[in-house]
Short mmCIF file of C-alpha atoms and ligand atoms in Angstrom, two decimals:
data_model
loop_
_atom_site.label_atom_id
_atom_site.label_comp_id
_atom_site.label_asym_id
_atom_site.label_seq_id
_atom_site.Cartn_x
_atom_site.Cartn_y
_atom_site.Cartn_z
CA UNK A 293 0.10 -11.26 -11.82
CA UNK A 294 1.22 -13.18 -8.72
CA UNK A 295 2.10 -16.83 -7.98
CA UNK A 296 0.84 -17.37 -4.47
CA UNK A 297 0.72 -21.11 -4.94
CA UNK A 298 4.32 -21.36 -6.04
CA UNK A 299 5.36 -19.17 -3.14
CA UNK A 300 3.39 -21.36 -0.70
CA UNK A 301 4.97 -24.59 -1.95
CA UNK A 302 8.43 -23.26 -1.04
CA UNK A 303 7.45 -22.69 2.63
CA UNK A 304 4.68 -25.29 2.80
CA UNK A 305 6.17 -27.32 5.66
CA UNK A 306 6.53 -24.33 7.96
CA UNK A 307 3.14 -22.88 7.02
CA UNK A 308 1.31 -26.15 7.47
CA UNK A 309 2.97 -26.70 10.83
CA UNK A 310 2.09 -23.18 11.95
CA UNK A 311 -1.55 -23.59 10.92
CA UNK A 312 -1.86 -26.96 12.56
CA UNK A 313 -0.51 -25.55 15.76
CA UNK A 314 -3.26 -22.94 15.83
CA UNK A 315 -5.93 -25.51 14.98
CA UNK A 316 -4.76 -27.69 17.84
CA UNK A 317 -4.60 -24.83 20.33
CA UNK A 318 -8.03 -23.43 19.12
CA UNK A 319 -6.60 -20.07 20.23
CA UNK A 320 -8.26 -18.38 17.23
CA UNK A 321 -8.80 -14.83 18.50
CA UNK A 322 -5.80 -12.81 19.76
CA UNK A 323 -3.77 -15.90 20.27
CA UNK A 324 -0.07 -16.28 20.91
CA UNK A 325 0.84 -15.93 17.23
CA UNK A 326 -0.78 -12.48 17.11
CA UNK A 327 1.39 -11.34 19.99
CA UNK A 328 4.48 -12.84 18.44
CA UNK A 329 3.76 -11.30 15.04
CA UNK A 330 3.04 -7.89 16.56
CA UNK A 331 6.42 -8.00 18.29
CA UNK A 332 8.34 -9.27 15.27
CA UNK A 333 6.73 -6.78 12.96
CA UNK A 334 7.51 -3.93 15.35
CA UNK A 335 11.17 -4.92 15.41
CA UNK A 336 11.20 -5.31 11.63
CA UNK A 337 10.00 -1.78 10.99
CA UNK A 338 12.43 -0.23 13.39
CA UNK A 339 10.69 -0.34 16.77
CA UNK A 340 7.48 1.65 16.26
CA UNK A 341 4.48 0.49 18.28
CA UNK A 342 2.53 -1.94 16.18
CA UNK A 343 -1.18 -2.81 16.44
CA UNK A 344 -2.62 -5.44 14.18
CA UNK A 345 -6.15 -5.43 12.78
CA UNK A 346 -8.44 -7.15 10.27
CA UNK A 347 -7.36 -5.43 7.07
CA UNK A 348 -5.71 -2.34 5.59
CA UNK A 349 -8.96 -0.48 5.11
CA UNK A 350 -9.86 -0.87 8.79
CA UNK A 351 -6.33 0.25 9.67
CA UNK A 352 -7.04 3.61 7.93
CA UNK A 353 -10.41 3.90 9.57
CA UNK A 354 -9.12 3.11 13.06
CA UNK A 355 -6.25 5.55 12.55
CA UNK A 356 -8.71 8.35 11.72
CA UNK A 357 -10.86 7.44 14.70
CA UNK A 358 -7.88 7.39 17.06
CA UNK A 359 -6.76 10.86 15.94
CA UNK A 360 -10.24 12.15 16.81
CA UNK A 361 -11.19 13.27 13.31
CA UNK A 362 -14.75 14.63 13.36
CA UNK A 363 -17.58 14.92 10.89
CA UNK A 364 -16.82 17.80 8.52
CA UNK A 365 -13.04 17.72 9.06
CA UNK A 366 -11.09 17.77 5.84
CA UNK A 367 -8.57 15.07 4.98
CA UNK A 368 -6.13 15.55 2.11
CA UNK A 369 -5.30 12.57 -0.08
CA UNK A 370 -3.94 11.83 -3.53
CA UNK A 371 -6.66 11.18 -6.13
CA UNK A 372 -4.55 8.47 -7.80
CA UNK A 373 -4.91 5.69 -5.19
CA UNK A 374 -6.91 2.65 -4.25
CA UNK A 375 -10.49 3.40 -3.21
CA UNK A 376 -9.96 2.37 0.46
CA UNK A 377 -8.12 5.61 1.25
CA UNK A 378 -11.10 7.74 0.21
CA UNK A 379 -13.74 5.23 1.37
CA UNK A 380 -12.96 5.46 5.07
CA UNK A 381 -12.84 9.25 4.90
CA UNK A 382 -16.30 9.34 3.38
CA UNK A 383 -17.57 6.64 5.72
CA UNK A 384 -16.60 8.65 8.75
CA UNK A 385 -18.37 11.72 7.45
CA UNK A 386 -15.07 13.51 6.80
CA UNK A 387 -14.46 15.47 3.65
CA UNK A 388 -11.88 14.09 1.19
CA UNK A 389 -9.78 16.83 -0.36
CA UNK A 390 -8.18 15.29 -3.45
CA UNK A 391 -4.80 16.41 -4.76
CA UNK A 392 -3.26 15.38 -8.08
CA UNK A 393 -0.07 13.29 -8.22
CA UNK A 394 3.36 13.68 -9.77
CA UNK A 395 3.44 11.93 -13.16
CA UNK A 396 6.93 10.43 -12.55
CA UNK A 397 6.44 8.88 -9.11
CA UNK A 398 2.64 8.54 -8.95
CA UNK A 399 2.63 10.05 -5.42
CA UNK A 400 0.86 13.16 -4.08
CA UNK A 401 2.13 16.40 -5.65
CA UNK A 402 3.40 18.35 -2.65
CA UNK A 403 3.59 21.62 -4.68
CA UNK A 404 -0.20 21.61 -4.88
CA UNK A 405 -0.79 21.27 -1.11
CA UNK A 406 -0.62 24.93 -0.14
CA UNK A 407 -3.92 25.95 -1.72
CA UNK A 408 -5.71 22.81 -0.48
CA UNK A 409 -5.17 23.62 3.18
CA UNK A 410 -8.00 25.34 5.07
CA UNK A 411 -8.92 25.89 8.72
CA UNK A 412 -10.76 22.57 8.59
CA UNK A 413 -7.75 20.54 7.37
CA UNK A 414 -7.13 17.93 10.07
CA UNK A 415 -5.03 15.31 8.29
CA UNK A 416 -3.22 14.24 5.17
CA UNK A 417 -2.97 10.65 3.92
CA UNK A 418 0.09 10.31 1.68
CA UNK A 419 -0.04 7.02 -0.18
CA UNK A 420 3.25 5.24 -0.88
CA UNK A 421 1.89 3.95 -4.17
CA UNK A 422 3.19 0.87 -6.00
CA UNK A 423 5.99 0.44 -3.40
CA UNK A 424 7.75 3.78 -3.27
CA UNK A 425 7.39 6.48 -0.61
CA UNK A 426 5.69 9.79 -1.15
CA UNK A 427 7.78 12.91 -0.38
CA UNK A 428 7.57 12.67 3.41
CA UNK A 429 10.06 15.33 4.36
CA UNK A 430 8.19 18.27 2.72
CA UNK A 431 4.86 16.73 3.76
CA UNK A 432 6.06 16.54 7.37
CA UNK A 433 7.20 20.19 7.29
CA UNK A 434 3.87 21.41 5.94
CA UNK A 435 1.85 19.31 8.38
CA UNK A 436 3.83 20.70 11.37
CA UNK A 437 3.47 24.23 10.08
CA UNK A 438 -0.30 23.89 9.72
CA UNK A 439 -0.78 21.62 12.62
CA UNK A 440 -2.49 18.63 10.99
CA UNK A 441 -1.91 14.88 11.27
CA UNK A 442 -0.15 12.54 8.86
CA UNK A 443 -1.52 9.06 8.29
CA UNK A 444 0.72 7.18 5.86
CA UNK A 445 -0.99 4.62 3.76
CA UNK A 446 1.79 1.99 3.46
CA UNK A 447 -0.44 -0.82 2.21
CA UNK A 448 1.76 -1.19 -0.88
CA UNK A 449 5.11 -0.30 0.59
CA UNK A 450 6.00 -2.41 3.57
CA UNK A 451 9.76 -2.61 3.69
CA UNK A 452 10.32 0.58 1.69
CA UNK A 453 12.80 2.97 3.30
CA UNK A 454 12.51 6.78 3.18
CA UNK A 455 15.70 8.90 3.18
CA UNK A 456 15.59 12.44 4.66
CA UNK A 457 17.96 15.03 3.26
CA UNK A 458 20.13 14.76 6.39
CA UNK A 459 20.59 11.06 5.68
CA UNK A 460 18.17 9.76 8.38
CA UNK A 461 16.35 6.71 7.16
CA UNK A 462 12.89 5.55 8.30
CA UNK A 463 10.67 2.69 7.27
CA UNK A 464 7.51 3.51 5.34
CA UNK A 465 4.63 3.77 7.76
CA UNK A 466 6.72 4.97 10.72
CA UNK A 467 7.26 8.61 9.73
CA UNK A 468 3.77 10.12 10.21
CA UNK A 469 1.56 10.16 13.31
CA UNK A 470 0.20 6.76 12.24
CA UNK A 471 1.11 4.44 9.38
CA UNK A 472 -1.13 1.69 8.09
CA UNK A 473 -0.49 -1.39 6.04
CA UNK A 474 -2.31 -4.43 4.58
CA UNK A 475 -1.62 -8.12 4.46
CA UNK A 476 -4.01 -8.80 1.59
CA UNK A 477 -2.69 -11.90 -0.17
CA UNK A 478 -1.11 -10.10 -3.08
CA UNK A 479 0.56 -7.30 -1.00
CA UNK A 480 4.32 -7.56 -0.44
CA UNK A 481 3.71 -9.28 2.88
CA UNK A 482 0.50 -11.16 2.27
CA UNK A 483 -1.41 -13.59 4.47
CA UNK A 484 -3.96 -16.15 3.27
CA UNK A 485 -6.99 -13.91 3.75
CA UNK A 486 -7.36 -10.37 5.11
CA UNK A 487 -5.06 -8.70 7.59
CA UNK A 488 -3.71 -5.29 8.45
CA UNK A 489 -1.60 -3.31 10.94
CA UNK A 490 -0.98 0.22 12.20
CA UNK A 491 2.27 1.79 13.36
CA UNK A 492 2.95 4.77 15.61
CA UNK A 493 5.79 6.17 17.65
CA UNK A 494 3.38 7.49 20.28
CA UNK A 495 2.45 5.08 23.09
CA UNK A 496 -0.84 6.82 23.88
CA UNK A 497 -1.93 6.64 20.23
CA UNK A 498 -0.90 2.96 20.20
CA UNK A 499 -3.12 2.30 23.23
CA UNK A 500 -6.04 4.05 21.55
CA UNK A 501 -5.57 2.12 18.26
CA UNK A 502 -5.45 -1.16 20.19
CA UNK A 503 -8.58 -0.25 22.10
CA UNK A 504 -10.57 0.99 19.08
CA UNK A 505 -9.72 -2.13 17.11
CA UNK A 506 -11.14 -4.27 19.89
CA UNK A 507 -14.60 -2.75 20.61
CA UNK A 508 -13.21 0.19 22.48
CA UNK A 509 -12.20 -1.87 25.43
CA UNK A 510 -8.97 -2.31 27.32
CA UNK A 511 -10.61 -4.63 29.84
CA UNK A 512 -13.15 -7.10 28.52
CA UNK A 513 -16.71 -5.69 28.70
CA UNK A 514 -15.53 -2.25 29.82
CA UNK A 515 -15.93 0.06 26.80
CA UNK A 516 -14.17 3.37 27.07
CA UNK A 517 -14.67 4.60 23.49
CA UNK A 518 -16.81 3.53 20.54
CA UNK A 519 -14.76 0.98 18.72
CA UNK A 520 -14.95 -1.61 15.99
CA UNK A 521 -14.32 -5.37 15.70
CA UNK A 522 -11.20 -5.46 13.70
CA UNK A 523 -8.67 -8.10 14.82
CA UNK A 524 -6.00 -10.06 12.98
CA UNK A 525 -6.96 -13.77 13.13
CA UNK A 526 -4.47 -15.99 14.94
CA UNK A 527 -4.36 -18.23 11.86
CA UNK A 528 -3.30 -15.27 9.70
CA UNK A 529 -0.76 -14.20 12.29
CA UNK A 530 0.69 -17.70 12.29
CA UNK A 531 1.09 -17.53 8.49
CA UNK A 532 2.59 -14.03 8.72
CA UNK A 533 5.06 -15.18 11.38
CA UNK A 534 6.44 -17.63 8.79
CA UNK A 535 6.33 -15.23 5.88
CA UNK A 536 7.90 -12.29 7.77
CA UNK A 537 11.09 -14.33 7.96
CA UNK A 538 11.22 -14.20 4.13
CA UNK A 539 10.26 -10.57 3.55
CA UNK A 540 13.74 -9.34 2.75
CA UNK A 541 14.22 -12.13 0.23
CA UNK A 542 10.82 -11.36 -1.26
CA UNK A 543 11.66 -7.70 -1.56
CA UNK A 544 15.03 -8.46 -3.19
CA UNK A 545 13.32 -10.80 -5.64
CA UNK A 546 10.82 -8.12 -6.66
CA UNK A 547 13.62 -5.59 -7.03
CA UNK A 548 15.60 -8.03 -9.19
CA UNK A 549 12.60 -8.53 -11.47
CA UNK A 550 12.13 -4.75 -11.71
CA UNK A 551 15.82 -4.33 -12.62
CA UNK A 552 15.48 -6.91 -15.39
CA UNK A 553 12.40 -5.19 -16.79
CA UNK A 554 14.27 -1.84 -16.66
CA UNK A 555 17.19 -3.31 -18.49
CA UNK A 556 15.06 -4.94 -21.19
CA UNK A 557 12.55 -2.14 -21.69
CA UNK A 558 14.79 0.93 -21.33
CA UNK A 559 15.71 1.00 -25.04
CA UNK A 560 12.03 1.12 -25.97
CA UNK A 561 11.39 4.86 -26.37
CA UNK A 562 7.62 4.42 -26.60
CA UNK A 563 7.15 3.46 -22.95
CA UNK A 564 8.20 4.93 -19.65
CA UNK A 565 9.57 2.60 -16.96
CA UNK A 566 8.95 3.37 -13.28
CA UNK A 567 10.98 6.31 -11.92
CA UNK A 568 13.24 5.77 -8.93
CA UNK A 569 13.11 8.57 -6.41
CA UNK A 570 16.36 9.52 -4.62
CA UNK A 571 14.52 9.78 -1.32
CA UNK A 572 13.02 6.29 -1.23
CA UNK A 573 13.82 2.69 -1.92
CA UNK A 574 11.26 0.96 -4.16
CA UNK A 575 9.82 -2.37 -3.07
CA UNK A 576 7.87 -2.82 -6.32
CA UNK A 577 4.43 -3.83 -5.17
CA UNK A 578 3.73 -3.01 -8.78
CA UNK A 579 5.95 -2.52 -11.81
CA UNK A 580 3.89 0.12 -13.61
CA UNK A 581 4.80 1.41 -17.03
CA UNK A 582 3.27 4.30 -18.95
CA UNK A 583 2.41 3.13 -22.42
CA UNK A 584 0.84 4.76 -25.50
CA UNK A 585 -1.99 2.68 -26.98
CA UNK A 586 -2.20 1.08 -23.56
CA UNK A 587 -5.50 -0.74 -24.12
CA UNK A 588 -4.30 -2.34 -27.30
CA UNK A 589 -1.03 -3.35 -25.62
CA UNK A 590 -2.98 -4.88 -22.78
CA UNK A 591 -5.11 -6.90 -25.23
CA UNK A 592 -2.00 -7.92 -27.19
CA UNK A 593 -0.31 -9.20 -24.05
CA UNK A 594 -3.45 -11.01 -23.00
CA UNK A 595 -3.44 -12.88 -26.30
CA UNK A 596 0.15 -13.91 -25.57
CA UNK A 597 -0.94 -15.23 -22.19
CA UNK A 598 0.53 -12.29 -20.27
CA UNK A 599 -1.83 -10.89 -17.57
CA UNK A 600 -1.60 -7.15 -16.82
CA UNK A 601 -3.57 -4.81 -14.65
CA UNK A 602 -4.62 -1.20 -14.70
CA UNK A 603 -4.22 0.54 -11.34
CA UNK A 604 -6.50 2.51 -11.50
CA UNK A 605 -8.74 2.72 -14.55
CA UNK A 606 -11.22 5.33 -13.16
CA UNK A 607 -9.87 8.17 -10.96
CA UNK A 608 -11.64 8.44 -7.61
CA UNK A 609 -13.17 11.85 -8.28
CA UNK A 610 -14.93 10.40 -11.38
CA UNK A 611 -16.31 7.37 -9.49
CA UNK A 612 -20.08 7.36 -9.03
CA UNK A 613 -19.79 6.90 -5.30
CA UNK A 614 -17.72 10.06 -4.96
CA UNK A 615 -19.77 12.34 -7.25
CA UNK A 616 -21.18 14.33 -4.37
CA UNK A 617 -17.74 15.74 -3.54
CA UNK A 618 -18.15 17.65 -6.80
CA UNK A 619 -14.82 17.44 -8.55
CA UNK A 620 -15.63 17.74 -12.27
CA UNK A 621 -13.77 15.96 -15.06
CA UNK A 622 -10.59 17.89 -15.72
CA UNK A 623 -9.93 18.64 -12.05
CA UNK A 624 -6.87 16.41 -11.91
CA UNK A 625 -5.17 16.29 -15.33
CA UNK A 626 -2.22 14.08 -14.34
CA UNK A 627 -4.35 11.41 -12.67
CA UNK A 628 -6.82 11.50 -15.49
CA UNK A 629 -4.00 11.01 -18.01
CA UNK A 630 -2.46 8.22 -15.93
CA UNK A 631 -5.75 6.32 -15.86
CA UNK A 632 -5.42 6.02 -19.63
CA UNK A 633 -1.69 5.16 -19.80
CA UNK A 634 -0.62 3.13 -16.81
CA UNK A 635 -0.14 -0.60 -17.07
CA UNK A 636 1.17 -2.89 -14.34
CA UNK A 637 3.15 -5.88 -15.46
CA UNK A 638 3.39 -9.17 -13.60
CA UNK A 639 5.93 -8.93 -10.74
CA UNK A 640 6.21 -11.39 -7.90
CA UNK A 641 8.57 -13.50 -5.90
CA UNK A 642 8.43 -16.59 -8.09
CA UNK A 643 9.11 -15.01 -11.48
CA UNK A 644 11.82 -16.45 -13.67
CA UNK A 645 14.17 -14.58 -15.99
CA UNK A 646 12.57 -16.40 -18.90
CA UNK A 647 9.14 -15.01 -17.99
CA UNK A 648 10.48 -11.43 -17.71
CA UNK A 649 12.28 -11.76 -21.02
CA UNK A 650 9.19 -13.17 -22.72
CA UNK A 651 6.99 -10.33 -21.48
CA UNK A 652 9.55 -7.70 -22.46
CA UNK A 653 9.87 -9.24 -25.97
CA UNK A 654 6.06 -9.26 -26.38
CA UNK A 655 5.99 -5.54 -25.54
CA UNK A 656 8.77 -4.84 -28.03
CA UNK A 657 6.94 -6.88 -30.66
CA UNK A 658 3.76 -4.83 -30.04
CA UNK A 659 5.67 -1.59 -30.77
CA UNK A 660 7.14 -3.22 -33.86
CA UNK A 661 10.62 -3.80 -32.47
CA UNK A 662 12.41 -7.07 -31.85
C1 PLP B 795 -4.68 -2.71 -0.46
C2 PLP B 795 -4.78 -1.28 -0.13
C3 PLP B 795 -5.53 -0.83 0.90
C4 PLP B 795 -6.54 -1.64 1.66
O1 PLP B 795 -6.09 -2.84 2.20
P1 PLP B 795 -7.09 -4.02 2.48
O2 PLP B 795 -6.33 -4.93 3.36
O3 PLP B 795 -7.43 -4.63 1.16
O4 PLP B 795 -8.29 -3.47 3.11
C5 PLP B 795 -5.49 0.53 1.24
N1 PLP B 795 -4.72 1.40 0.53
C6 PLP B 795 -4.00 1.00 -0.49
C7 PLP B 795 -3.15 1.99 -1.24
C8 PLP B 795 -3.96 -0.37 -0.90
O5 PLP B 795 -3.26 -0.76 -1.91
#
């Protein structure tokens, strides 16, 4: 699905040098590279305050802690997402309020929000799934109207740009009260382990995020709030400092692979290629098709040596761990349908045209077309 080794080889000299520098300095926790990366990332996403942390799941948790969400508060989220989004809500004793997604774009269905909002609604977590933004303009309007927070889960969409109807453009993760992202190795900007970050345009919120991520202290051994230990390792920051210089190339590469897939698969009436929303660029964390006889297609491709993935095979409301929130089967028809039809094809920065063509021809072959 990804070729992290091939990608590493192309920047090996810079990466090895960066790692060696950290090893020599032994500045492993909150070292110079963390400060440098925080600054560079902030500039990259358009100037929002940036706070790094240990992973994208922690980023969501710290965001919810910083906004003062309390036990029993309701948090709205799409049911078609990675478990982390729901996990931190449950972990903090908050109540997840699931909403179905739009079949075309895989993001939260804004038209269903109205009857999910109650007096206990304190936040919404739109997820910019697979690399394309959720509908932030209407979400922002509704959140303002009903006075609740927006935490954008931008783990899959770093470098995606949202377009408002007046033409204003904003980077994914910098539109809501807080945005979060992940540097898990396979994410669009991946490190060589775990890493994460949070964005906000509010300086006080940024201070709180920074404090909570570091044991609730501003000054060492003076704890103002209950915090967590969630810091980005200096080694990972050193790697990210090198890789951030390539992020635009990486994004363009993914978009080029997606365009080739589109071109090659468009004529195939059986499958649906990813929709492109007018209000967002797509950075193609995943290239996800909807395919009839999906499981057979997956097996067929496997036999041809083509790996594929299903994101996500079991909707969150049907997961054992989330049974107590009492959403029966049938609650979210679109998500339930998607869990049986979505298939993510290999897409990464090292892919060749030949590989894309081979995969497309295998899919055509499966449906009896050459
Ligand atoms: C990867 C991911 C996360 C969690 O990031 P980690 O760094 O793995 O903790 C959260 N939300 C979404 C949508 C993700 O894809």
